Short mmCIF file of C-alpha atoms in Angstrom, two decimals:
data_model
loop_
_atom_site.label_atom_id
_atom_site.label_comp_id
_atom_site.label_asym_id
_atom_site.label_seq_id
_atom_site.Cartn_x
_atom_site.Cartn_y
_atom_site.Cartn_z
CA UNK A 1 32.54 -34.67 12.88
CA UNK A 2 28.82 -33.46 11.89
CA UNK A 3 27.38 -30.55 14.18
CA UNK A 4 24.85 -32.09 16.58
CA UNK A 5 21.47 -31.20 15.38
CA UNK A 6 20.03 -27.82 17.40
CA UNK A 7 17.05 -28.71 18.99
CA UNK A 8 13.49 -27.36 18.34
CA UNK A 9 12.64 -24.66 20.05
CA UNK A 10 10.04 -24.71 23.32
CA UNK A 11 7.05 -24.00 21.83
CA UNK A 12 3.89 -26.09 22.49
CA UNK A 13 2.87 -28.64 19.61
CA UNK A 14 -0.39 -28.80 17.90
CA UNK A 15 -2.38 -30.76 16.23
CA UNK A 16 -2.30 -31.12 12.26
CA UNK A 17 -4.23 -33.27 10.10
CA UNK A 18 -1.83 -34.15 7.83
CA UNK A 19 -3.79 -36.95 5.95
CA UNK A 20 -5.68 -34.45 4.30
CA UNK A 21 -3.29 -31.58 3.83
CA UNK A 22 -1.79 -33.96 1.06
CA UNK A 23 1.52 -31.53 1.65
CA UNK A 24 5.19 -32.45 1.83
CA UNK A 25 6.37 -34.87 4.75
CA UNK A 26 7.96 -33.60 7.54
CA UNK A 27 5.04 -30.90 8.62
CA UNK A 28 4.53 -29.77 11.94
CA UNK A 29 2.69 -27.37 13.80
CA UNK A 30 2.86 -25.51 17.25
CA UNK A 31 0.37 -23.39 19.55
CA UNK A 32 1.57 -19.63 19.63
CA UNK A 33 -0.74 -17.17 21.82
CA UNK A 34 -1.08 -13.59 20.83
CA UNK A 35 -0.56 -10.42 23.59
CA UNK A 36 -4.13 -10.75 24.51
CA UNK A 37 -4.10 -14.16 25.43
CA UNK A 38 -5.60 -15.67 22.16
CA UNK A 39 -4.07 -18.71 20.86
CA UNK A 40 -3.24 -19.42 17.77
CA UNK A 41 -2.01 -22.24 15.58
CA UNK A 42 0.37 -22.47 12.56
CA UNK A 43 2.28 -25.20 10.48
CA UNK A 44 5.27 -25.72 8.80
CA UNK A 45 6.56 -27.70 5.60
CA UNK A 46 10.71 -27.65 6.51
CA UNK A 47 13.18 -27.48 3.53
CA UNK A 48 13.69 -24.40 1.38
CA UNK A 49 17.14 -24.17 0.34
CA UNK A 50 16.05 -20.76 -1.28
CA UNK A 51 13.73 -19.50 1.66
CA UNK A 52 10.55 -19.79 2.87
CA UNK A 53 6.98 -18.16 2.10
CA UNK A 54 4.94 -17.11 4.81
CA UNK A 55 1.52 -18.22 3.61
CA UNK A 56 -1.41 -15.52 4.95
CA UNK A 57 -4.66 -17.48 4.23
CA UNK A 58 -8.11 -15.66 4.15
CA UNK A 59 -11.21 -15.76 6.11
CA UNK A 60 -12.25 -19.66 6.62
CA UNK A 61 -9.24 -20.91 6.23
CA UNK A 62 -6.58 -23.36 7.82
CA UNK A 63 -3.79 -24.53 7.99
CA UNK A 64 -3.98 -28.10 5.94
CA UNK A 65 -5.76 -25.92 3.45
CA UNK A 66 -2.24 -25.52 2.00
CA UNK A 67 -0.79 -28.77 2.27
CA UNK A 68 -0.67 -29.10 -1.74
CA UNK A 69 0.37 -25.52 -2.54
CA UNK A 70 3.32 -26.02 0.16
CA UNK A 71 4.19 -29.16 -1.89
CA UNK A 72 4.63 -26.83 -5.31
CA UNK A 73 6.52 -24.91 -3.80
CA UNK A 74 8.73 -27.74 -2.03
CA UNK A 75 9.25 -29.05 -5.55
CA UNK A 76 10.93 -25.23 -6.77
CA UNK A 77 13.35 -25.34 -3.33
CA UNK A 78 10.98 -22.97 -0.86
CA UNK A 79 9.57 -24.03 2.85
CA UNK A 80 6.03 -22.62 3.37
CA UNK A 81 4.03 -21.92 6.70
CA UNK A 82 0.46 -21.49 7.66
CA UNK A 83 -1.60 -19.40 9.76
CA UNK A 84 -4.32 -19.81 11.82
CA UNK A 85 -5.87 -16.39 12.56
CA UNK A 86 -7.95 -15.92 15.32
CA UNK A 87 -11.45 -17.31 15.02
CA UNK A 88 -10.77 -19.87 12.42
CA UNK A 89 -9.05 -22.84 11.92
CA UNK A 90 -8.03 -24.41 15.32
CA UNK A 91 -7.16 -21.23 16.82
CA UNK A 92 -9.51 -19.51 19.91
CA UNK A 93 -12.92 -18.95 18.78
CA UNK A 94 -15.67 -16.16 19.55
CA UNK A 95 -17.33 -17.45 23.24
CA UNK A 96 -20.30 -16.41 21.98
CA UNK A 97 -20.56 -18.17 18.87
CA UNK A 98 -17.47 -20.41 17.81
CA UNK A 99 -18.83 -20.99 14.23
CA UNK A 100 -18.61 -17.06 13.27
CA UNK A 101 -15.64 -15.14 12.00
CA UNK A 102 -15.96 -11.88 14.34
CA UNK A 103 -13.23 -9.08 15.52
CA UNK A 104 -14.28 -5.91 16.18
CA UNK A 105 -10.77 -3.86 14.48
CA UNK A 106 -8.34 -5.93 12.14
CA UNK A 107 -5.66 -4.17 14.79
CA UNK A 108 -6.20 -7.92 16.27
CA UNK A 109 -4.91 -9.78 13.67
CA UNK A 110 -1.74 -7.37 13.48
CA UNK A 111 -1.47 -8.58 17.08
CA UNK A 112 -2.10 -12.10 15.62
CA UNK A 113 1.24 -11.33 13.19
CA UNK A 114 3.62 -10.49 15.91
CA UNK A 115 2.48 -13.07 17.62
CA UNK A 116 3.64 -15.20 14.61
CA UNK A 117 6.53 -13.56 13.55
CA UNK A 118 8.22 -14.33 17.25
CA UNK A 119 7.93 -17.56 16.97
CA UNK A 120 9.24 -17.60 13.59
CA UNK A 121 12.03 -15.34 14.73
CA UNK A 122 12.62 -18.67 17.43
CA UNK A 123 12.31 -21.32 14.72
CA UNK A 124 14.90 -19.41 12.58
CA UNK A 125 13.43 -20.53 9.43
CA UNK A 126 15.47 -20.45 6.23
CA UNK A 127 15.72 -17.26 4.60
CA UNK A 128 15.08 -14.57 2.27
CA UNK A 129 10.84 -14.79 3.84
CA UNK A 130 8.29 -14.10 1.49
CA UNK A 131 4.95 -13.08 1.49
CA UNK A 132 1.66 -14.73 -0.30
CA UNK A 133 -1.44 -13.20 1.28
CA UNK A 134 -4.58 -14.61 -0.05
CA UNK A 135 -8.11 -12.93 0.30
CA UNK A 136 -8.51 -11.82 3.82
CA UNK A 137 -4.78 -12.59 4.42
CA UNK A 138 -4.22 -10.16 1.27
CA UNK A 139 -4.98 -7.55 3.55
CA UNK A 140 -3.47 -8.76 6.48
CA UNK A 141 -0.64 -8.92 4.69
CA UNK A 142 -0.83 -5.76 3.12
CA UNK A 143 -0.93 -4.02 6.57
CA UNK A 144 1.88 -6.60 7.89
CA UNK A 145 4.27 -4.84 5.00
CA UNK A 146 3.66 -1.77 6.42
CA UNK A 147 4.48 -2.59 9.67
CA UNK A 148 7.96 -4.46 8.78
CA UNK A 149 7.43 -7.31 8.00
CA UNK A 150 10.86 -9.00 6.93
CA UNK A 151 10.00 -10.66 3.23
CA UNK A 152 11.68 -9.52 0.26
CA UNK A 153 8.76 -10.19 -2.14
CA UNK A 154 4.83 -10.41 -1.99
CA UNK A 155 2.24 -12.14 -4.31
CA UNK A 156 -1.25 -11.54 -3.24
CA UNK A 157 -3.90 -13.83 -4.45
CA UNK A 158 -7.69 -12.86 -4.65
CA UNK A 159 -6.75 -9.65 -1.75
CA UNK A 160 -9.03 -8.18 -0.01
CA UNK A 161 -8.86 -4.53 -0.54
CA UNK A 162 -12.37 -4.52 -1.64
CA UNK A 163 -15.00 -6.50 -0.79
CA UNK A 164 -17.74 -7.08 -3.71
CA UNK A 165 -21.26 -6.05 -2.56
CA UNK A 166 -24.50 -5.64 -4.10
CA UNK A 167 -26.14 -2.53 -4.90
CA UNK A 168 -28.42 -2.56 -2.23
CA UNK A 169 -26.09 -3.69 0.30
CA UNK A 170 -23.93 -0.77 -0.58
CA UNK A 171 -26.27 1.86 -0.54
CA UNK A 172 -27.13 1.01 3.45
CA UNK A 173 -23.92 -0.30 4.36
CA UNK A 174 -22.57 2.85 6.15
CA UNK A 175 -26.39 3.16 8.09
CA UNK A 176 -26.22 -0.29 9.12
CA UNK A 177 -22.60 -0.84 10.26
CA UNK A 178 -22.88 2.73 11.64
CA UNK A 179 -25.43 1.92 13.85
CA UNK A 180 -24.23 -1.98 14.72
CA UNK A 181 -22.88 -1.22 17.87
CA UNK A 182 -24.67 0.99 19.45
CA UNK A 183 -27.89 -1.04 18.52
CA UNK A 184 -26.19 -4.44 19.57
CA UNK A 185 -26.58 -6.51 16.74
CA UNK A 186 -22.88 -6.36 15.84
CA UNK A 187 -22.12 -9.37 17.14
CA UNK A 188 -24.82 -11.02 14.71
CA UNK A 189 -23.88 -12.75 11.29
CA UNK A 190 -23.69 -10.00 8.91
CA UNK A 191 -26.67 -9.52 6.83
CA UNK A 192 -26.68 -12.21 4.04
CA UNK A 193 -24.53 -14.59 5.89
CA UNK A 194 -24.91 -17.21 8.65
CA UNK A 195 -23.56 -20.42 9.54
CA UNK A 196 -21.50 -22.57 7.73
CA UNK A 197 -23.64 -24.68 5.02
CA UNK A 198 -21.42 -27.12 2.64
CA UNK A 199 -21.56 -25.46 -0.64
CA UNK A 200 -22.35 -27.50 -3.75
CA UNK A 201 -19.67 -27.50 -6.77
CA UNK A 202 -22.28 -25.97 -9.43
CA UNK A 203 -22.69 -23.17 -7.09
CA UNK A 204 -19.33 -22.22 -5.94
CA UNK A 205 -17.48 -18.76 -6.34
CA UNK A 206 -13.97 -20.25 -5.38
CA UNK A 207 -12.79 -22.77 -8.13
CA UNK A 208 -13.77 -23.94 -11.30
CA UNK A 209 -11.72 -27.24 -10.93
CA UNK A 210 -13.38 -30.15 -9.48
CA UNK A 211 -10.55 -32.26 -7.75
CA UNK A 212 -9.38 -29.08 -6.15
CA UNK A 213 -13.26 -28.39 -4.60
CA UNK A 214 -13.51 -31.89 -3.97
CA UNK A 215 -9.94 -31.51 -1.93
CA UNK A 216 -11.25 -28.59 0.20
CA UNK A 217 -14.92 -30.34 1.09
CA UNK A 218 -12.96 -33.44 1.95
CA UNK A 219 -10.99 -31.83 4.73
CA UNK A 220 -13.82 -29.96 6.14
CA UNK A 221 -16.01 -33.11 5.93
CA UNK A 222 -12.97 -35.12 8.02
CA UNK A 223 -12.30 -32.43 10.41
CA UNK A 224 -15.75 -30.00 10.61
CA UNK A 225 -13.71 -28.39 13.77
CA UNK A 226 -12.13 -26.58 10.86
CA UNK A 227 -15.39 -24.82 9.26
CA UNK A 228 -16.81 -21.63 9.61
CA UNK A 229 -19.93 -19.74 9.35
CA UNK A 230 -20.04 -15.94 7.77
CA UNK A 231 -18.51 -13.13 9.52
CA UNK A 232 -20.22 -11.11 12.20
CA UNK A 233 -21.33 -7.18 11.49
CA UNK A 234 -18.65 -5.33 13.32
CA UNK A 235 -16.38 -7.90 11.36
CA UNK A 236 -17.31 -6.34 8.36
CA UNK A 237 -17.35 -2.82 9.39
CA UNK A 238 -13.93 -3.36 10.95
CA UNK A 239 -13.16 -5.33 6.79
CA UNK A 240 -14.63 -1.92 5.26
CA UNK A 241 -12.45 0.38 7.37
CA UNK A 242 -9.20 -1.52 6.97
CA UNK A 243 -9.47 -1.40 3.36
CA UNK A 244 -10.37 2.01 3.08
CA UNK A 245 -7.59 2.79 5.02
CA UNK A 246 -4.96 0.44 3.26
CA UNK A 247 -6.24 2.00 0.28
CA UNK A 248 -4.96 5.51 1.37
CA UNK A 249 -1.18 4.16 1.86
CA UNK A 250 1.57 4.41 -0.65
CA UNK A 251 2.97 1.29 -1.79
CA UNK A 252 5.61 -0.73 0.14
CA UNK A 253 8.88 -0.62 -1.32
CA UNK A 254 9.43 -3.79 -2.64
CA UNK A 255 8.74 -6.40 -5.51
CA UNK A 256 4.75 -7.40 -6.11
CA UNK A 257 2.52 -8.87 -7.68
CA UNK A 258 -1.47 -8.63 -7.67
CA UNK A 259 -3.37 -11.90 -9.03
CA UNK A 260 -7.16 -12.09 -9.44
CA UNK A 261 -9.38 -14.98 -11.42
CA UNK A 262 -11.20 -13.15 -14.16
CA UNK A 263 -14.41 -14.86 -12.49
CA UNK A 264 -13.72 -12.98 -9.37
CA UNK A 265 -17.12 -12.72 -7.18
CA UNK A 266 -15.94 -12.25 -3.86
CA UNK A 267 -13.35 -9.39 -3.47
CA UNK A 268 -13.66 -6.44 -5.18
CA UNK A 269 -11.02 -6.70 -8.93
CA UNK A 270 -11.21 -3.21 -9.19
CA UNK A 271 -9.44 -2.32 -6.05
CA UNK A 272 -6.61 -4.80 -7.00
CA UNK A 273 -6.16 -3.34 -10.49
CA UNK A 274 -6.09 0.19 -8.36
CA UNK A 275 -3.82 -0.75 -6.12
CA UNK A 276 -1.15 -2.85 -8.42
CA UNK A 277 -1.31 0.77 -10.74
CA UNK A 278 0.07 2.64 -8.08
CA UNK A 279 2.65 0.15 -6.75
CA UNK A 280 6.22 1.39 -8.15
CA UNK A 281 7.67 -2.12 -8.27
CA UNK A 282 4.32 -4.18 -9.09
CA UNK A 283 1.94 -5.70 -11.49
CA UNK A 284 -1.17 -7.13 -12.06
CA UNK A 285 -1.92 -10.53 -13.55
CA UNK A 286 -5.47 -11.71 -14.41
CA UNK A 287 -5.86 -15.43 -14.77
CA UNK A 288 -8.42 -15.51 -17.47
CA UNK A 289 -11.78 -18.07 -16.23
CA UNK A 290 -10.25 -18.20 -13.05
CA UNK A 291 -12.55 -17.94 -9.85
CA UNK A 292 -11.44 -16.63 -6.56
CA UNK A 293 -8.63 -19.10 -5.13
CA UNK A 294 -6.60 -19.17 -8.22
CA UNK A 295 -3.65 -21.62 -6.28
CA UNK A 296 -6.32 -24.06 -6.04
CA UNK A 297 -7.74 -23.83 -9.67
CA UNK A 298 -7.42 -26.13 -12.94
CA UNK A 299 -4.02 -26.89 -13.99
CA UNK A 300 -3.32 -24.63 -16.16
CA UNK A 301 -4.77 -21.59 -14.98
CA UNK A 302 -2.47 -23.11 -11.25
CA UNK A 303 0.34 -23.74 -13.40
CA UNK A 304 0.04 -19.99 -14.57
CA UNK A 305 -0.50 -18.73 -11.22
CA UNK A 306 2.59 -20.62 -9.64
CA UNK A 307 5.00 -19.88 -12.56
CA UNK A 308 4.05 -15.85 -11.81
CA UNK A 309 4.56 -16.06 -8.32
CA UNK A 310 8.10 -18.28 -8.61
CA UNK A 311 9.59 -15.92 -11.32
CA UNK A 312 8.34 -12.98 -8.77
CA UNK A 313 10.71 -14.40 -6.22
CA UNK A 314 13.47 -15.74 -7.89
CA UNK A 315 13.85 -12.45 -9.19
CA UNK A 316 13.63 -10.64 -6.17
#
């Protein structure tokens, strides 16, 4: 007789706009709240007879973001979930200004993690885990490693362990974020940012494929709950320090791989290339024209990206 099916877990459901995720059927996503009360959304795409990759996003992002990268890697036998880090997405948002991307130390997204990683622990998703972090969640991710996270391989995507700036904003960086706090502006939109403004194809750092920008402004245009503005000051001070300081750590002991878009405009390439030198068991792949989200570029350069990644963890 066939085992009764066990039943899902009590966690509270959430909302997910799955006519624009364009993922695999069967997604679903639960509230999850973090020690210090913040909640927090993620998804899942079920399956993955050979495990399941934690997806870390970046700054921005959400969820449904992911819907067609979870359906690649439905198609090669893995599950995938989502996060929504505090601030963004359909998680909690800053009281004091809901369209900004603002912590103060990225200690709150490691409390964001185990936040995530109980509820995982409940779902008892299919394993060997793995890790993609992407941009933001590159670093996120990074530090997650560190702290034990349970995957047996990580690609990172565009990470943030460096954050490109221009000459003048480097050269009063450390005055101005030194003196953010004390001078209260910290909790302003960082100097060259503000809030969100639809960005125009010609113009954008992130993909050089059309369908795939078109994909991204469609969701955002459905849902504009899901949008967000630049980060605040003490956001990037707190970005500056944890790279610095993930910069300074050896290199987790396991299988990696370090991916960056020749094109690359918004994290810093030369960090990545730094970092992948001095990881034991990783490498470095440049996707040549590629731009900044290299899972979401032209078909080739995605196909290239997605075959790395895949041979990464079947091999680990």
């Amino acid at each position: 007789m066939q085992a009764a099916a066990r039943p899902l877990p009590a966690l509270e459901p959430a909302p997910f706009f799955d006519d624009v995720a364009e993922g695999p059927e069967g997604a679903r996503a639960w509230w999850v709240e973090s020690a210090d009360r913040t909640r927090l959304r993620f998804a899942v795409w079920p399956g993955g007879a050979r495990g399941t990759v934690l997806l870390f996003p970046g700054r921005t992002e959400y969820c449904e973001k992911y819907g067609r990268v979870a359906a690649e890697f439905a198609a090669a036998g893995y599950g995938m979930v989502a996060f929504d880090w505090r601030g963004q997405g359909l998680a909690d948002r800053p009281q004091h200004r809901r369209d900004m991307g603002h912590v103060v130390s990225f200690d709150e997204y490691r409390e964001d993690v185990a936040a995530f990683r109980a509820a995982l622990d409940t779902l008892d998703l299919p394993r060997p885990w793995y890790l993609i972090g992407h941009s933001m969640g590159g670093a996120i991710g990074l530090r997650a490693l560190h702290d034990g996270l349970p995957v047996v391989a990580a690609a990172f995507t565009g990470p943030m362990w460096g954050i490109q700036m221009t000459p003048f904003l480097k050269s009063i960086s450390g005055i101005v974020l030194g003196l953010a706090g004390p001078l209260g502006f910290g909790r302003s939109f960082a100097p060259t940012t503000g809030p969100y403004v639809p960005m125009e194809f010609d113009d954008n750092p992130l993909t050089t494929d059309r369908d795939q920008f078109d994909y991204m402004s469609r969701q955002m245009r459905a849902y504009p709950e899901l949008t967000l503005g630049g980060p605040s000051t003490l956001w990037v001070r707190a970005a500056l320090r944890e790279t610095e300081a993930l910069m300074r750590r050896p290199a987790p002991d396991l299988p990696a791989l370090g991916i960056v878009g020749s094109r690359e405009k918004i994290v810093e390439p030369g960090a990545v290339a730094q970092r992948m030198q001095r990881w034991p068991r990783g490498r470095l792949l440049v996707i040549e024209g590629a731009e900044h989200e290299v899972l979401m570029e032209s078909p080739a350069r995605r196909r290239q990206t997605l075959d790395a990644i895949l041979a990464l963890f079947a091999d680990a």
